[in-house]
Coordinates of C-alpha atoms in Angstrom, one line a residue:
Chain P
X23 CA -17.1 2.9 -26.1
X24 CA -14.4 0.4 -25.0
X25 CA -12.9 0.6 -21.4
X26 CA -9.9 -1.3 -20.4
X27 CA -9.5 -3.0 -17.0
X28 CA -6.9 -5.1 -15.3
X29 CA -7.8 -8.6 -14.7
X30 CA -9.8 -11.4 -16.3
X31 CA -13.5 -11.4 -17.3
X32 CA -15.4 -11.6 -14.0
X33 CA -13.1 -9.2 -12.3
X34 CA -14.7 -6.6 -10.0
X35 CA -13.2 -4.0 -12.4
X36 CA -15.3 -5.5 -15.2
X37 CA -18.5 -5.2 -12.9
X38 CA -17.7 -1.6 -12.3
X39 CA -17.7 -0.9 -16.1
X40 CA -21.0 -2.8 -16.4
X41 CA -22.5 -0.4 -14.1
X42 CA -21.8 2.5 -16.6
X43 CA -23.9 0.9 -19.4
X44 CA -24.8 -2.5 -20.7
X45 CA -23.4 -2.0 -24.3
X46 CA -19.8 -1.0 -23.2
X47 CA -17.2 -3.1 -24.4
X48 CA -14.8 -4.2 -21.6
X49 CA -11.2 -4.9 -22.7
X50 CA -9.1 -7.2 -20.3
X51 CA -5.5 -6.2 -19.6
X52 CA -2.7 -8.0 -17.9
X53 CA -1.5 -5.1 -15.6
X54 CA -2.6 -1.5 -14.6
X55 CA 0.3 -0.3 -16.7
X56 CA -1.3 -2.1 -19.7
X57 CA -4.6 -0.1 -19.0
X58 CA -2.7 3.1 -19.3
X59 CA -1.1 1.8 -22.4
X60 CA -4.5 0.7 -23.9
X61 CA -5.9 4.1 -23.6
X62 CA -2.7 5.9 -24.7
X63 CA -2.4 3.8 -27.9
X64 CA -6.2 4.2 -28.6
X65 CA -6.9 0.5 -28.2
X66 CA -9.5 1.7 -25.7
X67 CA -11.4 5.1 -25.4
X68 CA -11.2 4.9 -21.4
X69 CA -9.6 2.8 -18.7
X70 CA -10.8 1.9 -15.3
X71 CA -8.6 1.6 -12.2
X72 CA -9.5 0.6 -8.6
X73 CA -8.1 3.5 -6.5
X74 CA -9.5 2.7 -2.8
X75 CA -11.3 -0.1 -1.0
X76 CA -13.3 1.1 2.0
X77 CA -11.6 -2.0 4.1
X78 CA -8.1 -2.4 2.4
X79 CA -7.4 1.2 1.7
X80 CA -5.7 2.7 -1.3
X81 CA -4.3 0.9 -4.2
X82 CA -1.1 3.0 -4.1
X83 CA 0.3 1.6 -7.4
X84 CA -2.5 3.4 -9.2
X85 CA -1.7 6.7 -7.6
X86 CA 1.8 6.5 -8.8
X87 CA 0.7 5.6 -12.3
X88 CA -1.8 8.6 -12.4
X89 CA 1.1 11.0 -11.7
X90 CA 3.5 9.2 -14.3
X91 CA 0.9 9.4 -17.1
X92 CA -0.9 12.2 -18.7
X93 CA -4.3 10.8 -19.0
X94 CA -7.1 12.8 -17.0
X95 CA -9.6 11.3 -14.6
X96 CA -13.0 11.7 -16.2
X97 CA -15.2 9.7 -13.8
X98 CA -15.6 7.7 -10.7
X99 CA -17.6 4.6 -10.0
X100 CA -18.3 2.9 -6.6
X101 CA -19.1 -0.8 -6.2
X102 CA -20.1 -2.9 -3.3
X103 CA -17.7 -5.9 -3.4
X104 CA -19.4 -9.2 -2.6
X105 CA -16.9 -12.2 -2.3
X106 CA -18.0 -15.7 -3.0
X107 CA -16.1 -18.9 -2.4
X108 CA -16.0 -20.7 -5.9
X109 CA -15.1 -24.2 -6.7
X110 CA -15.8 -26.7 -9.6
X111 CA -19.2 -28.3 -9.8
X112 CA -19.7 -31.1 -7.5
X113 CA -16.8 -30.2 -5.1
X114 CA -17.9 -30.2 -1.6
X115 CA -16.7 -27.5 1.0
X116 CA -14.9 -30.4 2.9
X117 CA -12.8 -31.2 -0.2
X118 CA -11.0 -27.9 -0.2
X119 CA -7.3 -27.9 0.8
X120 CA -6.3 -24.5 -0.7
X121 CA -7.9 -21.1 -1.3
X122 CA -6.7 -18.8 -4.1
X123 CA -7.3 -15.1 -4.2
X124 CA -5.8 -11.6 -4.5
X125 CA -4.2 -10.4 -1.4
X126 CA -6.7 -7.5 -1.1
X127 CA -9.7 -10.0 -1.3
X128 CA -8.0 -12.2 1.3
X129 CA -7.5 -9.2 3.7
X130 CA -11.3 -8.4 3.3
X131 CA -12.3 -12.0 4.4
X132 CA -9.9 -12.4 7.2
X133 CA -12.6 -13.6 9.7
X134 CA -13.9 -16.2 7.2
X135 CA -10.4 -17.5 6.6
X136 CA -9.4 -17.6 10.2
X137 CA -12.2 -19.9 11.0
X138 CA -10.7 -22.5 8.6
X139 CA -8.5 -25.4 9.8
X140 CA -6.1 -27.2 7.5
X141 CA -6.7 -25.0 4.5
X142 CA -3.7 -23.3 2.8
X143 CA -4.3 -19.7 1.8
X144 CA -2.5 -19.0 -1.5
X145 CA -2.1 -15.3 -2.5
X146 CA -2.5 -14.7 -6.4
X147 CA -2.4 -11.7 -8.7
X148 CA -6.3 -11.7 -9.6
X149 CA -9.5 -12.8 -8.1
X150 CA -11.1 -13.8 -11.4
X151 CA -7.8 -15.2 -12.5
X152 CA -7.9 -17.6 -9.6
X153 CA -11.4 -18.7 -10.6
X154 CA -10.1 -19.2 -14.1
X155 CA -7.0 -21.4 -12.9
X156 CA -9.5 -23.7 -11.2
X157 CA -11.9 -24.0 -14.1
X158 CA -9.3 -24.4 -16.7
X159 CA -7.1 -26.6 -14.7
X160 CA -10.0 -28.8 -13.5
X161 CA -8.8 -28.5 -9.9
X162 CA -11.1 -30.3 -7.4
X163 CA -9.2 -29.5 -4.2
X164 CA -8.9 -25.7 -4.5
X165 CA -11.4 -22.9 -4.2
X166 CA -11.2 -19.2 -5.2
X167 CA -12.5 -16.1 -3.5
X168 CA -14.0 -14.1 -6.4
X169 CA -17.2 -12.6 -7.9
X170 CA -20.5 -14.5 -8.8
X171 CA -19.8 -13.4 -12.3
X172 CA -16.4 -15.2 -12.2
X173 CA -18.1 -18.4 -11.3
X174 CA -20.5 -18.1 -14.3
X175 CA -17.5 -17.1 -16.7
X176 CA -15.4 -20.1 -15.8
X177 CA -18.1 -22.7 -14.9
X178 CA -17.7 -22.8 -11.3
X179 CA -20.2 -23.2 -8.4
X180 CA -20.7 -20.9 -5.5
X181 CA -19.9 -22.7 -2.2
X182 CA -20.3 -20.0 0.2
X183 CA -21.5 -16.3 0.0
X184 CA -21.0 -13.2 2.0
X185 CA -17.3 -13.9 3.0
X186 CA -16.4 -10.3 3.4
X187 CA -15.7 -9.1 7.1
X188 CA -17.8 -5.9 6.6
X189 CA -21.0 -5.4 4.5
X190 CA -19.9 -2.0 3.7
X191 CA -17.0 -3.3 1.5
X192 CA -17.0 -0.7 -1.3
X193 CA -14.3 -0.2 -3.9
X194 CA -13.9 3.2 -5.6
X195 CA -12.8 3.1 -9.3
X196 CA -11.5 6.1 -11.2
X197 CA -12.1 6.3 -15.1
X198 CA -9.5 7.7 -17.2
X199 CA -9.7 8.9 -20.8
X200 CA -9.2 11.6 -23.3
X201 CA -12.8 12.3 -23.7
X202 CA -15.2 13.4 -20.9
X203 CA -18.0 11.2 -19.8
X204 CA -21.3 12.8 -19.3
X205 CA -22.1 11.6 -15.9
X206 CA -23.2 15.1 -15.2
X207 CA -21.5 18.4 -14.0
X208 CA -18.2 17.7 -12.3
X209 CA -18.3 17.9 -8.6
X210 CA -15.0 16.4 -7.6
X211 CA -11.5 17.5 -8.5
X212 CA -8.3 15.5 -7.9
X213 CA -5.0 17.2 -7.7
X214 CA -1.4 16.2 -7.0
X215 CA 1.1 18.6 -5.5
X216 CA 4.4 18.7 -3.5
X217 CA 5.5 21.4 -1.0
X218 CA 8.8 22.8 0.3
X219 CA 10.4 20.4 2.8
X220 CA 10.0 22.9 5.7
X221 CA 7.9 22.6 8.8
X222 CA 4.1 23.2 8.5
X223 CA 4.2 23.0 4.7
X224 CA 1.4 20.7 4.3
X225 CA -0.8 22.6 6.7
X226 CA -0.2 25.8 4.8
X227 CA -1.2 24.1 1.6
X228 CA -4.4 22.7 3.1
X229 CA -5.5 26.1 4.5
X230 CA -6.2 27.3 0.9
X231 CA -9.1 24.9 0.8
X232 CA -10.3 25.3 4.4
X233 CA -10.3 29.1 4.0
X234 CA -12.8 28.7 1.2
X235 CA -14.8 25.9 2.9
X236 CA -13.8 23.3 0.2
X237 CA -14.1 19.8 1.7
X238 CA -11.2 17.2 1.3
X239 CA -12.5 13.8 0.8
X240 CA -9.2 12.1 0.6
X241 CA -5.6 12.8 1.4
X242 CA -3.0 10.4 0.3
X243 CA 0.9 10.8 0.4
X244 CA 3.4 8.8 -1.9
X245 CA 7.1 9.0 -1.8
X246 CA 9.0 11.1 -4.5
X247 CA 11.4 8.6 -5.9
X248 CA 15.1 9.5 -5.3
X249 CA 14.2 12.2 -2.7
X250 CA 14.0 10.2 0.7
X251 CA 11.3 11.4 3.0
X252 CA 9.8 13.9 0.6
X253 CA 6.2 13.3 -0.6
X254 CA 3.8 14.0 -3.3
X255 CA 0.2 14.5 -1.8
X256 CA -2.8 13.5 -3.6
X257 CA -6.1 15.4 -2.6
X258 CA -9.7 14.9 -3.7
X259 CA -11.8 18.0 -3.4
X260 CA -15.6 18.0 -3.2
X261 CA -15.9 20.7 -5.8
X262 CA -15.7 21.1 -9.6
X263 CA -12.7 22.7 -11.1
X264 CA -14.9 25.2 -13.0
X265 CA -16.1 26.8 -9.8
X266 CA -14.5 30.1 -9.0
X267 CA -13.6 29.1 -5.5
X268 CA -11.8 26.1 -6.7
X269 CA -9.9 28.0 -9.4
X270 CA -8.8 30.6 -6.8
X271 CA -7.9 28.0 -4.2
X272 CA -5.7 26.1 -6.9
X273 CA -4.2 29.6 -7.9
X274 CA -3.2 30.3 -4.2
X275 CA -1.7 26.9 -3.7
X276 CA 0.4 27.4 -6.9
X277 CA 2.0 30.5 -5.1
X278 CA 3.5 28.2 -2.7
X279 CA 3.5 24.5 -4.0
X280 CA 6.8 23.3 -5.8
X281 CA 4.6 21.3 -8.1
X282 CA 0.9 21.3 -8.8
X283 CA -1.2 19.3 -11.3
X284 CA -5.0 18.8 -11.7
X285 CA -5.5 15.1 -12.5
X286 CA -9.1 15.6 -13.5
X287 CA -12.5 17.1 -12.6
X288 CA -15.4 14.6 -12.8
X289 CA -18.5 13.5 -11.4
X290 CA -18.9 10.3 -9.3
X291 CA -21.6 7.7 -10.3
X292 CA -22.8 6.1 -7.2
X293 CA -24.7 2.9 -6.6
X294 CA -28.0 3.5 -4.9
X295 CA -27.3 2.3 -1.4
X296 CA -30.5 0.2 -0.7
X297 CA -30.3 -1.8 -3.9
X298 CA -28.7 -5.2 -4.3
X299 CA -25.6 -5.3 -6.4
X300 CA -27.0 -7.5 -9.0
X301 CA -30.4 -5.9 -9.4
X302 CA -29.1 -2.2 -9.7
X303 CA -30.1 -1.0 -13.2
X304 CA -27.0 0.2 -15.2
X305 CA -26.8 3.8 -16.1
X306 CA -28.3 4.9 -19.3
X307 CA -25.9 3.8 -22.0
X308 CA -26.4 6.9 -23.9
X309 CA -24.9 8.8 -21.0
X310 CA -21.5 7.6 -21.8
X311 CA -19.9 9.7 -24.8
X312 CA -18.1 8.1 -27.6
Chain V
X18 CA 18.3 -9.9 23.7
X19 CA 16.3 -11.4 21.0
X20 CA 14.6 -9.5 18.2
X21 CA 11.9 -11.1 16.1
X22 CA 11.7 -10.2 12.3
X23 CA 9.7 -11.2 9.2
X24 CA 11.5 -13.2 6.6
X25 CA 14.4 -15.9 6.3
X26 CA 17.9 -15.3 7.4
X27 CA 19.6 -12.8 5.0
X28 CA 16.4 -10.6 4.9
X29 CA 16.8 -6.8 5.0
X30 CA 15.1 -6.7 8.4
X31 CA 17.7 -9.1 9.8
X32 CA 20.4 -6.7 8.6
X33 CA 18.6 -3.8 10.4
X34 CA 18.8 -5.8 13.5
X35 CA 22.6 -6.3 13.0
X36 CA 23.0 -2.5 13.1
X37 CA 21.9 -2.5 16.6
X38 CA 24.5 -4.8 17.9
X39 CA 26.5 -7.8 16.9
X40 CA 25.4 -10.1 19.8
X41 CA 21.8 -9.7 19.1
X42 CA 19.8 -12.8 18.5
X43 CA 17.5 -12.5 15.5
X44 CA 14.3 -14.6 15.4
X45 CA 12.9 -15.3 11.9
X46 CA 9.1 -15.2 11.6
X47 CA 6.8 -16.3 8.8
X48 CA 4.7 -13.0 8.8
X49 CA 4.4 -9.6 10.3
X50 CA 1.5 -11.0 12.6
X51 CA 4.1 -13.6 13.9
X52 CA 6.5 -10.7 14.8
X53 CA 3.8 -9.2 17.1
X54 CA 2.8 -12.7 18.4
X55 CA 6.5 -13.4 19.2
X56 CA 6.7 -10.2 21.3
X57 CA 3.4 -10.7 23.1
X58 CA 4.2 -14.2 23.9
X59 CA 7.7 -13.3 25.4
X60 CA 9.6 -15.5 22.6
X61 CA 11.4 -12.2 21.7
X62 CA 12.1 -9.1 23.7
X63 CA 11.4 -7.0 20.7
X64 CA 10.4 -7.0 17.2
X65 CA 11.4 -5.1 14.0
X66 CA 9.1 -3.9 11.3
X67 CA 9.8 -2.3 7.8
X68 CA 7.5 0.7 8.0
X69 CA 8.5 2.7 4.9
X70 CA 10.9 2.7 2.0
X71 CA 12.2 5.9 0.5
X72 CA 11.2 4.7 -3.0
X73 CA 8.3 2.2 -2.6
X74 CA 6.4 4.0 0.2
X75 CA 4.7 2.8 3.3
X76 CA 4.3 -0.9 4.3
X77 CA 0.7 -0.2 5.2
X78 CA 0.0 -3.7 6.8
X79 CA 2.4 -2.7 9.6
X80 CA 0.5 0.5 10.1
X81 CA -2.7 -1.5 10.7
X82 CA -0.8 -3.9 13.0
X83 CA 0.6 -1.3 15.1
X84 CA -3.0 0.2 15.8
X85 CA -4.5 -3.4 16.4
X86 CA -1.8 -4.4 18.9
X87 CA -0.7 -2.8 22.2
X88 CA 3.1 -3.0 21.9
X89 CA 4.9 0.4 21.9
X90 CA 7.4 1.6 19.5
X91 CA 10.7 1.8 21.1
X92 CA 13.2 2.7 18.4
X93 CA 13.8 3.2 14.7
X94 CA 16.7 2.1 12.3
X95 CA 17.3 3.2 8.9
X96 CA 19.1 0.9 6.3
X97 CA 20.2 1.7 2.8
X98 CA 19.1 -1.3 0.8
X99 CA 21.4 -2.8 -1.8
X100 CA 19.7 -5.2 -4.1
X101 CA 22.1 -7.9 -5.8
X102 CA 21.2 -10.5 -8.4
X103 CA 21.9 -13.9 -6.9
X104 CA 22.1 -17.3 -8.5
X105 CA 23.6 -20.7 -7.9
X106 CA 27.4 -20.9 -8.4
X107 CA 28.5 -21.4 -12.0
X108 CA 25.2 -20.2 -13.5
X109 CA 25.9 -17.3 -16.0
X110 CA 23.6 -14.3 -16.5
X111 CA 22.6 -15.7 -19.9
X112 CA 21.2 -18.8 -18.4
X113 CA 18.5 -16.9 -16.4
X114 CA 14.9 -17.3 -17.5
X115 CA 13.1 -16.2 -14.4
X116 CA 13.7 -13.7 -11.4
X117 CA 12.1 -14.1 -8.2
X118 CA 11.8 -11.5 -5.5
X119 CA 9.4 -9.5 -3.3
X120 CA 7.1 -7.1 -5.1
X121 CA 8.6 -4.1 -3.2
X122 CA 12.2 -5.1 -4.3
X123 CA 11.0 -5.7 -7.9
X124 CA 9.5 -2.2 -7.9
X125 CA 12.8 -0.8 -6.7
X126 CA 14.6 -2.3 -9.5
X127 CA 12.3 -1.3 -12.4
X128 CA 15.0 0.1 -14.7
X129 CA 17.2 -3.0 -14.5
X130 CA 14.1 -5.3 -15.0
X131 CA 12.8 -3.3 -17.9
X132 CA 16.2 -3.9 -19.8
X133 CA 15.9 -7.6 -19.6
X134 CA 14.4 -9.6 -22.6
X135 CA 12.8 -13.1 -22.3
X136 CA 13.1 -13.2 -18.5
X137 CA 10.0 -13.8 -16.6
X138 CA 9.6 -11.9 -13.4
X139 CA 7.8 -13.7 -10.5
X140 CA 6.7 -12.1 -7.4
X141 CA 7.3 -13.9 -4.2
X142 CA 6.7 -13.2 -0.5
X143 CA 10.2 -12.7 0.7
X144 CA 13.6 -11.6 -0.9
X145 CA 15.9 -13.9 1.1
X146 CA 13.1 -16.6 0.7
X147 CA 13.6 -16.5 -3.0
X148 CA 17.3 -16.9 -2.6
X149 CA 16.4 -19.9 -0.4
X150 CA 14.2 -21.4 -3.0
X151 CA 17.1 -21.3 -5.5
X152 CA 19.8 -22.7 -3.2
X153 CA 17.6 -25.4 -1.6
X154 CA 15.9 -26.4 -5.0
X155 CA 19.1 -26.4 -6.9
X156 CA 17.6 -24.1 -9.6
X157 CA 19.8 -23.2 -12.3
X158 CA 17.8 -21.0 -14.6
X159 CA 16.5 -18.8 -11.9
X160 CA 17.8 -15.7 -10.1
X161 CA 16.7 -13.8 -7.1
X162 CA 16.9 -10.1 -6.1
X163 CA 18.0 -10.1 -2.4
X164 CA 20.9 -9.1 -0.2
X165 CA 24.5 -10.0 -0.4
X166 CA 24.0 -11.8 3.0
X167 CA 21.3 -13.9 1.5
X168 CA 23.8 -15.2 -1.0
X169 CA 26.1 -16.2 1.7
X170 CA 23.4 -17.8 3.8
X171 CA 22.1 -19.9 0.9
X172 CA 25.3 -20.7 -1.1
X173 CA 24.7 -18.4 -4.0
X174 CA 26.9 -16.1 -6.2
X175 CA 26.3 -12.4 -6.9
X176 CA 25.7 -12.0 -10.7
X177 CA 25.0 -8.2 -10.7
X178 CA 25.1 -5.4 -8.0
X179 CA 23.5 -2.0 -7.6
X180 CA 20.2 -3.1 -9.2
X181 CA 18.2 -0.4 -7.4
X182 CA 16.8 2.5 -9.5
X183 CA 18.0 5.1 -6.8
X184 CA 21.0 5.0 -4.8
X185 CA 19.0 6.7 -1.9
X186 CA 17.0 3.5 -1.6
X187 CA 16.4 3.6 2.2
X188 CA 14.2 1.5 4.4
X189 CA 12.9 2.8 7.8
X190 CA 12.3 0.0 10.4
X191 CA 10.5 0.5 13.7
X192 CA 11.3 -1.6 16.9
X193 CA 8.5 -2.6 19.0
X194 CA 8.9 -4.0 22.5
X195 CA 7.8 -3.9 26.1
X196 CA 11.2 -2.5 27.4
X197 CA 12.7 0.8 26.0
X198 CA 15.9 0.7 24.0
X199 CA 18.6 3.0 25.1
X200 CA 19.4 4.5 22.0
X201 CA 19.2 7.9 23.7
X202 CA 16.6 10.6 24.8
X203 CA 13.5 10.2 22.6
X204 CA 13.3 12.8 19.8
X205 CA 10.4 11.3 17.8
X206 CA 6.7 10.5 18.9
X207 CA 4.4 8.5 16.8
X208 CA 0.5 8.8 17.4
X209 CA -2.7 7.6 15.7
X210 CA -5.9 9.4 15.8
X211 CA -9.3 9.8 14.2
X212 CA -11.3 13.1 13.8
X213 CA -15.0 14.0 13.3
X214 CA -16.1 13.4 9.7
X215 CA -16.7 17.1 9.0
X216 CA -14.9 19.6 6.6
X217 CA -11.7 21.0 7.8
X218 CA -11.1 18.3 10.6
X219 CA -7.7 17.1 9.7
X220 CA -6.4 20.8 9.2
X221 CA -7.8 21.7 12.6
X222 CA -5.9 18.6 14.1
X223 CA -2.5 19.5 12.5
X224 CA -2.8 23.1 13.7
X225 CA -2.2 22.0 17.3
X226 CA 1.4 21.0 16.2
X227 CA 2.0 23.9 13.8
X228 CA 1.0 26.4 16.6
X229 CA 3.8 25.0 18.8
X230 CA 6.4 24.7 15.9
X231 CA 6.4 20.8 16.1
X232 CA 7.4 19.4 12.8
X233 CA 5.5 16.4 11.2
X234 CA 8.0 13.9 9.6
X235 CA 5.2 11.6 8.2
X236 CA 1.5 11.5 7.8
X237 CA -0.2 8.3 6.7
X238 CA -3.9 7.7 6.4
X239 CA -5.6 4.1 6.6
X240 CA -9.3 3.3 6.4
X241 CA -11.3 2.5 9.5
X242 CA -12.7 -0.8 8.8
X243 CA -16.5 -0.8 8.6
X244 CA -16.8 2.9 8.3
X245 CA -16.4 3.7 4.5
X246 CA -14.1 6.8 3.7
X247 CA -13.4 7.7 7.3
X248 CA -9.6 7.3 8.2
X249 CA -7.2 6.8 10.9
X250 CA -4.2 9.3 10.7
X251 CA -0.8 8.3 11.8
X252 CA 1.6 11.1 12.3
X253 CA 5.4 11.1 13.3
X254 CA 6.4 14.2 15.3
X255 CA 10.0 15.3 15.5
X256 CA 9.8 15.7 19.3
X257 CA 9.9 13.5 22.4
X258 CA 6.8 12.9 24.4
X259 CA 8.3 14.2 27.5
X260 CA 8.8 17.7 26.2
X261 CA 6.0 20.0 27.6
X262 CA 5.3 21.4 24.1
X263 CA 4.5 17.7 22.9
X264 CA 2.4 17.0 25.9
X265 CA 0.3 20.1 25.5
X266 CA -0.1 19.6 21.7
X267 CA -1.4 16.2 22.4
X268 CA -3.7 17.3 25.3
X269 CA -5.1 19.9 22.8
X270 CA -5.6 17.4 20.2
X271 CA -7.5 15.2 22.7
X272 CA -10.1 17.9 23.0
X273 CA -11.2 17.5 19.5
X274 CA -10.1 14.0 18.4
X275 CA -12.6 11.0 18.5
X276 CA -9.7 8.8 19.4
X277 CA -6.0 9.5 20.0
X278 CA -3.2 7.0 21.0
X279 CA 0.5 7.5 21.4
X280 CA 2.2 4.4 19.6
X281 CA 5.6 5.4 21.1
X282 CA 8.2 7.9 21.9
X283 CA 11.6 6.8 20.8
X284 CA 15.0 7.8 19.1
X285 CA 16.1 7.0 15.7
X286 CA 19.4 5.3 15.1
X287 CA 20.6 6.4 11.8
X288 CA 23.4 5.0 9.4
X289 CA 26.2 7.5 8.9
X290 CA 25.5 8.9 5.5
X291 CA 29.0 8.6 4.1
X292 CA 29.8 4.9 5.2
X293 CA 29.3 1.8 3.1
X294 CA 26.7 -0.5 4.5
X295 CA 29.0 -3.4 5.0
X296 CA 31.6 -1.3 6.9
X297 CA 29.5 0.7 9.2
X298 CA 30.4 -0.4 12.8
X299 CA 27.4 -1.6 14.6
X300 CA 26.0 0.3 17.5
X301 CA 27.5 -0.6 21.0
X302 CA 25.9 -3.9 22.0
X303 CA 25.7 -2.7 25.5
X304 CA 23.5 0.3 24.4
X305 CA 20.5 -2.3 23.9
X306 CA 18.9 -3.1 27.2
X307 CA 18.0 -6.6 28.1

């Protein structure tokens, strides 16, 4: 099993892959588009995408890419994100004049960053990639906000821990692939639909689920390109697609929706809430199908 | 009247300000946070914020900032965005090895960019700022995607026009301030609310508007920081706050919502659909109150 992810080794996406099994091969990719391409071209059996962070919100680019590609969602992983301040060995906190990280990570550590004087904050395109720049460039006045694993991968030291504003800083990742994962009987279904551009349309669409007591865990809207102020709606349902109630709700929605597609039906793998991230045992490797 | 905006002179936000009247003073700011600060501290009488683009979607940071600050929305402007490829005078298209622009602008010109070989695409934090870097740095192998006005401001030439994938590339800007604009009788109301975390909550909230035939023109959700998978909902209503139907709908919503705040009630200033951006006469300067 090889799962493609965006970023450098030590990225949070890679850590999410490791939750699924110790013997899974993780394939680093330059961009989210490349993750889709790796699965489409067979270079990876699956891909992993951050879709939402509990503090920063949705990763909208990945919603767009899910609709543009035809690879189903087959699983979900949640990971508590612990941000560390990393620098070259021997560098002291006082030596730091610049801090590199991804804008999402910077936004999640706002309080820590606001407390710093005379330090320039530089947005980059990757957390682990920031650690790499420091390690490979031998930079001694720069620190990165990234994972502890990124420190090990690029030979850096941890200067500060627990940088995140909220302890409950959790990222949801979706797994996409051609073959289902055996995380268990699907209990979630993700759909994307559009409705006629008339008053009350969205409400009408949502009633098909409420009428059947199907809970919505997420509602996201994205523009329809080329049709100003019309939207695609992405909804996560707390029910598997094979349940008759779900099938009937989707059939009713199809009577009214202009477009409707099921992006996947799957089971979420959740990190036990009480365990420390580093000590959580990985899922049984055998539970991930080839 | 002085209106604060994020970016350098030549930014699309500055062009949106110019729609409102030729004699308005535009105050450039480094960040969206600075736009709020400029209004709060009285350095500007109003601020302008891009909130949504018809192709790229919402500017979520500004939704968050609207909820965090206590400055009402007093108006809206829509602007058709026309992206140009700018370079130093005398530079030919064949000389370009890198293109700078803001990620939103790059995303809006995907087709044009995909057609280029051997050109590195570099994401920056400002469209007009990219033009400034080229102009002030005397760079002769770099081009920027920005507005025609940015070319004039920083002494660059237009190498290519109409780079945007969709002709209907429109950005909606909100105007925030302590004093109302006299764009006319308010016909829109923006609210933000949260609902109990139980199945069917959002639907229940939306029924108070549907029951009174009040149209929703936008629904956006953002995470509540520190409470994973709970959301603030931002809704734009196609009705002024002073209309009894609107007041009654909001009173009913307040019976059920955990939190509810009106962000503002205002009138949208719209660009005439048939006119060219550069030839559209600005609104009567006298229509903007001091």
